[in-house]
PDB file of C-alpha atoms in Angstrom:
ATOM      1  CA  MET T  16       0.000   0.000   0.000  1.00 70.00           C
ATOM      2  CA  LEU T  17       1.360   3.392  -0.999  1.00 84.00           C
ATOM      3  CA  ASN T  18       1.743   6.260   1.460  1.00 92.00           C
ATOM      4  CA  VAL T  19      -0.976   8.698   0.338  1.00 96.00           C
ATOM      5  CA  GLY T  20      -0.873  12.423   1.054  1.00 98.00           C
ATOM      6  CA  LEU T  21      -3.896  14.704   0.683  1.00 99.00           C
ATOM      7  CA  ALA T  22      -3.858  18.511   0.370  1.00 99.00           C
ATOM      8  CA  LEU T  23      -7.085  20.442   0.990  1.00 99.00           C
ATOM      9  CA  SER T  24      -7.331  24.000  -0.312  1.00 97.00           C
ATOM     10  CA  GLY T  25      -9.111  26.998   1.099  1.00 95.00           C
ATOM     11  CA  GLY T  26     -12.268  28.311  -0.530  1.00 91.00           C
ATOM     12  CA  ALA T  27     -14.797  29.412   2.105  1.00 89.00           C
ATOM     13  CA  VAL T  28     -18.177  27.675   1.569  1.00 92.00           C
ATOM     14  CA  ARG T  29     -16.763  25.750  -1.377  1.00 95.00           C
ATOM     15  CA  GLY T  30     -14.454  24.034   1.103  1.00 96.00           C
ATOM     16  CA  ALA T  31     -17.416  21.830   2.043  1.00 98.00           C
ATOM     17  CA  SER T  32     -16.692  20.055  -1.249  1.00 98.00           C
ATOM     18  CA  HIS T  33     -13.723  18.394   0.499  1.00 99.00           C
ATOM     19  CA  ILE T  34     -16.184  16.344   2.546  1.00 99.00           C
ATOM     20  CA  GLY T  35     -17.621  14.904  -0.653  1.00 99.00           C
ATOM     21  CA  VAL T  36     -14.112  14.260  -1.964  1.00 99.00           C
ATOM     22  CA  LEU T  37     -13.214  12.324   1.191  1.00 99.00           C
ATOM     23  CA  LYS T  38     -16.432  10.322   0.959  1.00 98.00           C
ATOM     24  CA  ALA T  39     -15.642   9.275  -2.614  1.00 98.00           C
ATOM     25  CA  LEU T  40     -12.022   8.434  -1.746  1.00 97.00           C
ATOM     26  CA  GLU T  41     -13.150   6.191   1.108  1.00 96.00           C
ATOM     27  CA  GLU T  42     -15.591   4.368  -1.166  1.00 95.00           C
ATOM     28  CA  PHE T  43     -12.582   3.468  -3.290  1.00 93.00           C
ATOM     29  CA  ASP T  44     -10.710   2.423  -0.142  1.00 92.00           C
ATOM     30  CA  ILE T  45      -8.302   5.346  -0.435  1.00 94.00           C
ATOM     31  CA  LYS T  46      -7.418   6.689   3.002  1.00 93.00           C
ATOM     32  CA  PRO T  47      -4.650   9.296   3.226  1.00 96.00           C
ATOM     33  CA  ASN T  48      -1.880   8.820   5.769  1.00 96.00           C
ATOM     34  CA  VAL T  49      -0.916  12.499   5.838  1.00 98.00           C
ATOM     35  CA  ILE T  50      -3.188  15.512   5.406  1.00 99.00           C
ATOM     36  CA  SER T  51      -2.383  19.178   4.901  1.00 99.00           C
ATOM     37  CA  GLY T  52      -5.051  21.845   4.934  1.00 98.00           C
ATOM     38  CA  VAL T  53      -5.423  25.570   4.639  1.00 98.00           C
ATOM     39  CA  SER T  54      -8.290  27.869   5.614  1.00 96.00           C
ATOM     40  CA  ALA T  55     -11.582  25.974   5.103  1.00 96.00           C
ATOM     41  CA  GLY T  56      -9.490  22.947   4.183  1.00 98.00           C
ATOM     42  CA  SER T  57      -7.777  23.092   7.567  1.00 98.00           C
ATOM     43  CA  ILE T  58     -11.124  22.640   9.325  1.00 97.00           C
ATOM     44  CA  ILE T  59     -11.983  19.578   7.231  1.00 98.00           C
ATOM     45  CA  ALA T  60      -8.458  18.225   7.761  1.00 99.00           C
ATOM     46  CA  VAL T  61      -8.583  18.330  11.564  1.00 99.00           C
ATOM     47  CA  PHE T  62     -12.077  16.854  11.720  1.00 98.00           C
ATOM     48  CA  TYR T  63     -11.044  13.955   9.500  1.00 98.00           C
ATOM     49  CA  SER T  64      -7.805  13.423  11.398  1.00 98.00           C
ATOM     50  CA  ALA T  65      -9.737  13.498  14.679  1.00 98.00           C
ATOM     51  CA  GLY T  66     -11.649  10.443  13.498  1.00 98.00           C
ATOM     52  CA  TYR T  67     -14.853  11.880  12.044  1.00 98.00           C
ATOM     53  CA  SER T  68     -16.191  10.124   8.951  1.00 98.00           C
ATOM     54  CA  PRO T  69     -17.275  12.195   5.923  1.00 98.00           C
ATOM     55  CA  ASP T  70     -20.921  11.386   6.733  1.00 98.00           C
ATOM     56  CA  GLU T  71     -20.468  12.588  10.315  1.00 98.00           C
ATOM     57  CA  MET T  72     -18.791  15.778   9.117  1.00 98.00           C
ATOM     58  CA  GLU T  73     -21.627  16.439   6.690  1.00 98.00           C
ATOM     59  CA  LYS T  74     -24.219  15.962   9.429  1.00 98.00           C
ATOM     60  CA  ILE T  75     -22.386  18.347  11.773  1.00 96.00           C
ATOM     61  CA  LEU T  76     -21.925  20.989   9.086  1.00 95.00           C
ATOM     62  CA  LEU T  77     -25.512  20.925   7.846  1.00 95.00           C
ATOM     63  CA  ASN T  78     -26.895  21.054  11.380  1.00 94.00           C
ATOM     64  CA  THR T  79     -24.726  23.989  12.447  1.00 88.00           C
ATOM     65  CA  ASP T  80     -25.860  27.594  12.236  1.00 83.00           C
ATOM     66  CA  ILE T  81     -22.677  28.924  10.641  1.00 77.00           C
ATOM     67  CA  LYS T  82     -23.710  32.561  10.987  1.00 72.00           C
ATOM     68  CA  LYS T  83     -23.760  32.407  14.773  1.00 68.00           C
ATOM     69  CA  TYR T  84     -20.029  31.667  14.728  1.00 58.00           C
ATOM     70  CA  LEU T  85     -19.276  34.829  12.760  1.00 58.00           C
ATOM     71  CA  LYS T  86     -19.036  37.804  15.090  1.00 51.00           C
ATOM     72  CA  PRO T  87     -19.353  41.129  13.195  1.00 50.00           C
ATOM     73  CA  LYS T  88     -16.771  43.794  14.003  1.00 51.00           C
ATOM     74  CA  PHE T  89     -16.189  47.404  13.145  1.00 45.00           C
ATOM     75  CA  PRO T  90     -13.952  46.985  10.047  1.00 48.00           C
ATOM     76  CA  LYS T  91     -10.616  48.095  11.440  1.00 50.00           C
ATOM     77  CA  VAL T  92      -8.679  45.077  10.181  1.00 48.00           C
ATOM     78  CA  GLY T  93     -11.506  42.658   9.351  1.00 44.00           C
ATOM     79  CA  PHE T  94     -15.293  42.607   9.062  1.00 46.00           C
ATOM     80  CA  PHE T  95     -15.629  39.550  11.323  1.00 54.00           C
ATOM     81  CA  SER T  96     -13.944  37.925  14.289  1.00 60.00           C
ATOM     82  CA  LEU T  97     -13.282  34.192  14.434  1.00 76.00           C
ATOM     83  CA  GLU T  98     -13.258  34.049  18.227  1.00 72.00           C
ATOM     84  CA  LYS T  99     -16.433  31.937  18.236  1.00 80.00           C
ATOM     85  CA  LEU T 100     -14.718  29.329  16.085  1.00 88.00           C
ATOM     86  CA  ASP T 101     -13.051  28.321  19.362  1.00 88.00           C
ATOM     87  CA  ILE T 102     -16.411  27.144  20.678  1.00 89.00           C
ATOM     88  CA  PHE T 103     -17.146  25.073  17.578  1.00 92.00           C
ATOM     89  CA  LEU T 104     -13.759  23.351  17.464  1.00 95.00           C
ATOM     90  CA  GLU T 105     -13.645  22.760  21.213  1.00 95.00           C
ATOM     91  CA  ARG T 106     -17.118  21.213  21.147  1.00 94.00           C
ATOM     92  CA  TYR T 107     -16.309  18.631  18.491  1.00 96.00           C
ATOM     93  CA  ILE T 108     -12.557  18.096  18.786  1.00 98.00           C
ATOM     94  CA  GLY T 109     -11.486  19.570  22.107  1.00 96.00           C
ATOM     95  CA  LYS T 110      -8.480  21.565  23.256  1.00 96.00           C
ATOM     96  CA  ILE T 111      -5.755  19.336  21.894  1.00 98.00           C
ATOM     97  CA  ASP T 112      -2.375  19.564  20.223  1.00 98.00           C
ATOM     98  CA  LEU T 113      -2.170  18.891  16.505  1.00 98.00           C
ATOM     99  CA  LYS T 114       0.329  16.124  17.154  1.00 98.00           C
ATOM    100  CA  ASP T 115      -2.337  14.213  19.103  1.00 98.00           C
ATOM    101  CA  LEU T 116      -4.600  13.744  16.083  1.00 98.00           C
ATOM    102  CA  ASN T 117      -4.996  10.259  14.593  1.00 97.00           C
ATOM    103  CA  LYS T 118      -3.193  11.240  11.384  1.00 98.00           C
ATOM    104  CA  THR T 119      -0.188  13.447  10.700  1.00 98.00           C
ATOM    105  CA  THR T 120      -1.802  16.790   9.939  1.00 99.00           C
ATOM    106  CA  TYR T 121      -0.306  20.089   8.778  1.00 99.00           C
ATOM    107  CA  ILE T 122      -2.051  23.453   9.048  1.00 99.00           C
ATOM    108  CA  THR T 123      -0.895  26.219   6.709  1.00 99.00           C
ATOM    109  CA  VAL T 124      -0.564  29.766   8.033  1.00 98.00           C
ATOM    110  CA  VAL T 125       1.247  32.970   7.091  1.00 98.00           C
ATOM    111  CA  ASN T 126       3.397  34.918   9.533  1.00 98.00           C
ATOM    112  CA  TYR T 127       2.155  38.352   8.502  1.00 96.00           C
ATOM    113  CA  PRO T 128       5.065  40.587   9.638  1.00 96.00           C
ATOM    114  CA  ASN T 129       7.686  38.293   8.098  1.00 96.00           C
ATOM    115  CA  GLY T 130       5.645  37.384   5.029  1.00 96.00           C
ATOM    116  CA  VAL T 131       6.542  33.722   5.463  1.00 97.00           C
ATOM    117  CA  VAL T 132       4.306  30.669   5.002  1.00 98.00           C
ATOM    118  CA  GLU T 133       4.516  28.105   7.797  1.00 98.00           C
ATOM    119  CA  TYR T 134       3.331  24.491   7.869  1.00 99.00           C
ATOM    120  CA  ILE T 135       2.395  23.547  11.419  1.00 99.00           C
ATOM    121  CA  LYS T 136       2.008  19.976  12.705  1.00 98.00           C
ATOM    122  CA  GLU T 137       2.482  20.617  16.434  1.00 98.00           C
ATOM    123  CA  GLY T 138       0.808  23.202  18.629  1.00 98.00           C
ATOM    124  CA  ASP T 139      -2.643  24.246  19.791  1.00 98.00           C
ATOM    125  CA  LEU T 140      -5.106  22.979  17.199  1.00 98.00           C
ATOM    126  CA  ILE T 141      -7.745  25.650  17.723  1.00 97.00           C
ATOM    127  CA  THR T 142      -5.290  28.549  17.531  1.00 97.00           C
ATOM    128  CA  TYR T 143      -3.628  27.405  14.320  1.00 98.00           C
ATOM    129  CA  VAL T 144      -6.880  26.526  12.548  1.00 98.00           C
ATOM    130  CA  LYS T 145      -8.205  29.997  13.407  1.00 95.00           C
ATOM    131  CA  ALA T 146      -5.022  31.542  12.033  1.00 97.00           C
ATOM    132  CA  SER T 147      -5.307  29.509   8.847  1.00 97.00           C
ATOM    133  CA  CYS T 148      -8.866  30.783   8.381  1.00 94.00           C
ATOM    134  CA  SER T 149      -8.010  34.448   8.999  1.00 93.00           C
ATOM    135  CA  LEU T 150      -8.610  35.680   5.445  1.00 88.00           C
ATOM    136  CA  PRO T 151      -7.510  39.328   5.211  1.00 84.00           C
ATOM    137  CA  VAL T 152     -10.288  41.940   4.958  1.00 77.00           C
ATOM    138  CA  VAL T 153     -12.949  39.392   5.936  1.00 80.00           C
ATOM    139  CA  PHE T 154     -11.473  38.267   9.275  1.00 83.00           C
ATOM    140  CA  GLU T 155      -9.109  39.901  11.705  1.00 86.00           C
ATOM    141  CA  PRO T 156      -5.668  38.280  12.121  1.00 91.00           C
ATOM    142  CA  THR T 157      -5.054  35.665  14.794  1.00 93.00           C
ATOM    143  CA  TYR T 158      -2.265  36.512  17.216  1.00 94.00           C
ATOM    144  CA  ILE T 159       0.137  33.763  18.284  1.00 97.00           C
ATOM    145  CA  ASN T 160       2.801  34.732  20.815  1.00 96.00           C
ATOM    146  CA  GLY T 161       2.090  38.362  19.984  1.00 97.00           C
ATOM    147  CA  ILE T 162       2.558  37.845  16.217  1.00 97.00           C
ATOM    148  CA  PRO T 163      -0.354  38.330  13.778  1.00 96.00           C
ATOM    149  CA  TYR T 164      -0.991  35.333  11.515  1.00 97.00           C
ATOM    150  CA  ILE T 165      -3.285  35.262   8.505  1.00 95.00           C
ATOM    151  CA  ASP T 166      -4.830  32.768   6.089  1.00 95.00           C
ATOM    152  CA  GLY T 167      -2.126  30.460   4.695  1.00 95.00           C
ATOM    153  CA  GLY T 168      -3.883  30.422   1.329  1.00 94.00           C
ATOM    154  CA  ILE T 169      -2.522  33.881   0.618  1.00 93.00           C
ATOM    155  CA  MET T 170       0.848  32.264  -0.110  1.00 94.00           C
ATOM    156  CA  ASP T 171      -0.012  28.573  -0.568  1.00 96.00           C
ATOM    157  CA  ASN T 172      -3.596  27.546  -1.238  1.00 96.00           C
ATOM    158  CA  LEU T 173      -2.763  23.937  -2.098  1.00 98.00           C
ATOM    159  CA  PRO T 174      -0.157  22.913   0.511  1.00 98.00           C
ATOM    160  CA  VAL T 175       1.650  19.943  -1.016  1.00 98.00           C
ATOM    161  CA  GLU T 176       5.018  20.902   0.481  1.00 98.00           C
ATOM    162  CA  PRO T 177       4.393  19.049   3.780  1.00 98.00           C
ATOM    163  CA  LEU T 178       3.312  15.952   1.841  1.00 98.00           C
ATOM    164  CA  ILE T 179       6.588  15.966  -0.066  1.00 98.00           C
ATOM    165  CA  LYS T 180       8.441  16.417   3.222  1.00 97.00           C
ATOM    166  CA  GLU T 181       6.622  13.368   4.623  1.00 97.00           C
ATOM    167  CA  LYS T 182       7.718  11.373   1.549  1.00 96.00           C
ATOM    168  CA  SER T 183       4.209  10.640   0.282  1.00 97.00           C
ATOM    169  CA  ASP T 184       4.276   8.149  -2.582  1.00 95.00           C
ATOM    170  CA  TYR T 185       1.064   9.481  -4.069  1.00 95.00           C
ATOM    171  CA  ILE T 186      -0.207  13.051  -3.662  1.00 97.00           C
ATOM    172  CA  ILE T 187      -3.848  14.037  -4.088  1.00 97.00           C
ATOM    173  CA  GLY T 188      -4.800  17.697  -4.294  1.00 98.00           C
ATOM    174  CA  SER T 189      -8.377  18.837  -3.688  1.00 98.00           C
ATOM    175  CA  GLU T 190      -8.781  22.421  -4.929  1.00 97.00           C
ATOM    176  CA  VAL T 191     -12.177  24.127  -4.821  1.00 96.00           C
ATOM    177  CA  ASN T 192     -11.663  27.365  -6.737  1.00 91.00           C
ATOM    178  CA  PRO T 193     -12.115  26.803 -10.480  1.00 89.00           C
ATOM    179  CA  LEU T 194     -12.117  30.088 -12.364  1.00 74.00           C
ATOM    180  CA  GLY T 195     -15.613  31.252 -13.197  1.00 63.00           C
ATOM    181  CA  ARG T 196     -17.389  34.445 -14.143  1.00 58.00           C
ATOM    182  CA  PHE T 197     -18.160  36.786 -11.241  1.00 51.00           C
ATOM    183  CA  SER T 198     -21.938  37.199 -11.241  1.00 53.00           C
ATOM    184  CA  ASP T 199     -22.687  38.418  -7.691  1.00 57.00           C
ATOM    185  CA  LYS T 200     -23.878  41.966  -7.172  1.00 61.00           C
ATOM    186  CA  PRO T 201     -20.613  43.703  -6.162  1.00 60.00           C
ATOM    187  CA  ASN T 202     -19.969  45.304  -2.797  1.00 61.00           C
ATOM    188  CA  ILE T 203     -16.701  46.210  -1.081  1.00 59.00           C
ATOM    189  CA  LEU T 204     -16.414  42.859   0.709  1.00 59.00           C
ATOM    190  CA  LYS T 205     -17.221  40.695  -2.332  1.00 65.00           C
ATOM    191  CA  VAL T 206     -14.927  42.658  -4.645  1.00 67.00           C
ATOM    192  CA  SER T 207     -12.061  42.495  -2.131  1.00 64.00           C
ATOM    193  CA  VAL T 208     -12.441  38.736  -1.625  1.00 66.00           C
ATOM    194  CA  ARG T 209     -12.827  38.067  -5.355  1.00 67.00           C
ATOM    195  CA  SER T 210      -9.614  40.014  -5.987  1.00 70.00           C
ATOM    196  CA  LEU T 211      -7.800  38.036  -3.288  1.00 70.00           C
ATOM    197  CA  PHE T 212      -8.882  34.705  -4.738  1.00 69.00           C
ATOM    198  CA  LEU T 213      -7.839  35.701  -8.259  1.00 72.00           C
ATOM    199  CA  ALA T 214      -4.379  36.458  -6.867  1.00 71.00           C
ATOM    200  CA  ILE T 215      -4.361  33.239  -4.825  1.00 75.00           C
ATOM    201  CA  ARG T 216      -5.060  31.139  -7.919  1.00 74.00           C
ATOM    202  CA  SER T 217      -1.564  31.799  -9.218  1.00 75.00           C
ATOM    203  CA  ASN T 218       0.078  30.109  -6.230  1.00 83.00           C
ATOM    204  CA  THR T 219      -1.755  26.835  -6.870  1.00 89.00           C
ATOM    205  CA  GLU T 220      -0.304  26.221 -10.325  1.00 86.00           C
ATOM    206  CA  LYS T 221       3.056  24.946  -9.097  1.00 89.00           C
ATOM    207  CA  SER T 222       1.394  22.733  -6.483  1.00 94.00           C
ATOM    208  CA  LYS T 223      -1.039  21.375  -9.049  1.00 94.00           C
ATOM    209  CA  LYS T 224       1.849  20.008 -11.120  1.00 94.00           C
ATOM    210  CA  VAL T 225       3.149  18.051  -8.130  1.00 95.00           C
ATOM    211  CA  CYS T 226      -0.164  16.213  -7.619  1.00 96.00           C
ATOM    212  CA  ASP T 227      -0.558  12.680  -8.947  1.00 95.00           C
ATOM    213  CA  LEU T 228      -4.301  13.279  -8.805  1.00 96.00           C
ATOM    214  CA  PHE T 229      -5.735  16.796  -8.994  1.00 97.00           C
ATOM    215  CA  ILE T 230      -9.392  17.270  -8.066  1.00 98.00           C
ATOM    216  CA  GLN T 231     -11.098  20.542  -8.992  1.00 97.00           C
ATOM    217  CA  PRO T 232     -14.846  20.196  -9.722  1.00 97.00           C
ATOM    218  CA  PRO T 233     -15.826  22.742 -12.411  1.00 96.00           C
ATOM    219  CA  GLU T 234     -19.389  22.979 -11.064  1.00 96.00           C
ATOM    220  CA  LEU T 235     -18.126  24.747  -7.960  1.00 95.00           C
ATOM    221  CA  THR T 236     -18.116  27.958 -10.013  1.00 91.00           C
ATOM    222  CA  LYS T 237     -21.897  27.953  -9.445  1.00 91.00           C
ATOM    223  CA  ILE T 238     -21.395  28.362  -5.687  1.00 91.00           C
ATOM    224  CA  GLY T 239     -20.563  31.717  -4.138  1.00 85.00           C
ATOM    225  CA  LEU T 240     -17.717  31.842  -1.652  1.00 81.00           C
ATOM    226  CA  PHE T 241     -20.103  32.848   1.135  1.00 80.00           C
ATOM    227  CA  SER T 242     -23.285  31.143  -0.057  1.00 86.00           C
ATOM    228  CA  ILE T 243     -24.012  29.212   3.139  1.00 88.00           C
ATOM    229  CA  LYS T 244     -27.279  27.887   1.707  1.00 93.00           C
ATOM    230  CA  ASP T 245     -25.241  25.878  -0.831  1.00 95.00           C
ATOM    231  CA  LEU T 246     -23.171  23.811   1.624  1.00 96.00           C
ATOM    232  CA  LYS T 247     -24.994  20.582   0.766  1.00 97.00           C
ATOM    233  CA  LYS T 248     -24.656  21.329  -2.933  1.00 98.00           C
ATOM    234  CA  ALA T 249     -20.893  21.822  -2.540  1.00 98.00           C
ATOM    235  CA  ILE T 250     -20.557  18.468  -0.750  1.00 98.00           C
ATOM    236  CA  ASP T 251     -22.527  16.680  -3.475  1.00 98.00           C
ATOM    237  CA  ILE T 252     -20.501  18.310  -6.249  1.00 98.00           C
ATOM    238  CA  GLY T 253     -17.254  17.177  -4.629  1.00 98.00           C
ATOM    239  CA  TYR T 254     -18.541  13.649  -4.157  1.00 99.00           C
ATOM    240  CA  ASN T 255     -19.992  13.152  -7.635  1.00 98.00           C
ATOM    241  CA  TYR T 256     -17.032  14.665  -9.460  1.00 98.00           C
ATOM    242  CA  THR T 257     -14.443  12.699  -7.483  1.00 98.00           C
ATOM    243  CA  LYS T 258     -16.339   9.436  -7.820  1.00 97.00           C
ATOM    244  CA  GLU T 259     -16.480   9.767 -11.608  1.00 96.00           C
ATOM    245  CA  LEU T 260     -12.834  10.832 -11.747  1.00 96.00           C
ATOM    246  CA  LEU T 261     -11.725   7.802  -9.745  1.00 94.00           C
ATOM    247  CA  LYS T 262     -13.769   5.476 -11.937  1.00 91.00           C
ATOM    248  CA  ARG T 263     -12.211   6.958 -15.047  1.00 87.00           C
ATOM    249  CA  GLU T 264      -8.648   6.904 -13.745  1.00 79.00           C
ATOM    250  CA  LYS T 265      -8.969   3.506 -11.995  1.00 70.00           C
ATOM    251  CA  ILE T 266      -6.970   4.955  -9.109  1.00 71.00           C
ATOM    252  CA  ASP T 267      -8.009   2.304  -6.593  1.00 61.00           C
ATOM    253  CA  LYS T 268      -6.167  -0.393  -8.555  1.00 56.00           C
ATOM    254  CA  LEU T 269      -3.058   1.759  -8.789  1.00 57.00           C
ATOM    255  CA  LEU T 270      -2.876   2.320  -5.034  1.00 62.00           C
ATOM    256  CA  LYS T 271      -3.156  -1.360  -4.062  1.00 60.00           C
TER     257      LYS T 271
END
C-alpha cells in the first residue's frame, strides 16, 4: 500500500466540497496517511484526522448555524472575528495539540510581519486553525505569541510541500476554486475577496503540477464563496465529481 498524502485547499463555503471528496475516496478504499489543509481545508483536515467520517462531518456541518459563529466587528482590520470558532472546534474536537490527532496533519498559516508561510504539525489545534482561516479583509488576524498570523492560502492555497516532506508516494490535491465568471452583485467585501482569490489562484499552479491526482470540480463555479445555503450542494458536487474521476482513472487499482 502506498503512502498517500492529501492537500485540501481553502475556498470558504466551497471548502465543504472536500467532505464529498473524502467520501468518494473512502468508497474506493483510499485513506490518506498524511493531510495538509489551509483555511476551510484546515477545518476539514482536523475533523477527518480526529476520526470523524465524511458522513459525520456532513451531518455536523448541515446542522450547524454557521452565521452564529461569525461575530461582526467594526472593520478596522476585518469585518468579522473568528473568536467563536473556538467554541465550535472545542465542542467537536477539544483543546488538543495537533500532534495528538490520529493522522499526521499540517495546518498552513502565514506569519504576517515576516511574510513567510509556515506548515504547522504541532501546537494548539484551535489557535492554528483559526489563524489559517483568517482571510484578510474578511477576518481579523489571529495573534500567536504576539505575532499576527493570517490565512495560509494567501501564499499557498494547495499545501503539497508538507506531503513531499513526509515522503508521500502518491499526492492528491483537492482544490475548490475553479475560475468562473463573477456574477454576484458587487460590494466592497465581495470585490475584495474576489480580488484576493484571483491572486491566490496563481500560487496553486506549481502545487497542481506536483499532484498525482488533482481534483477541482468545475461545477463549484456555481457556488458563491459565502453562499451558506449551498453547503450541501458543494458536498454533493465534490462527491460526484471525485467518484467519476476515480472510476475513469482507476486509481483504486493503482494504489493497491
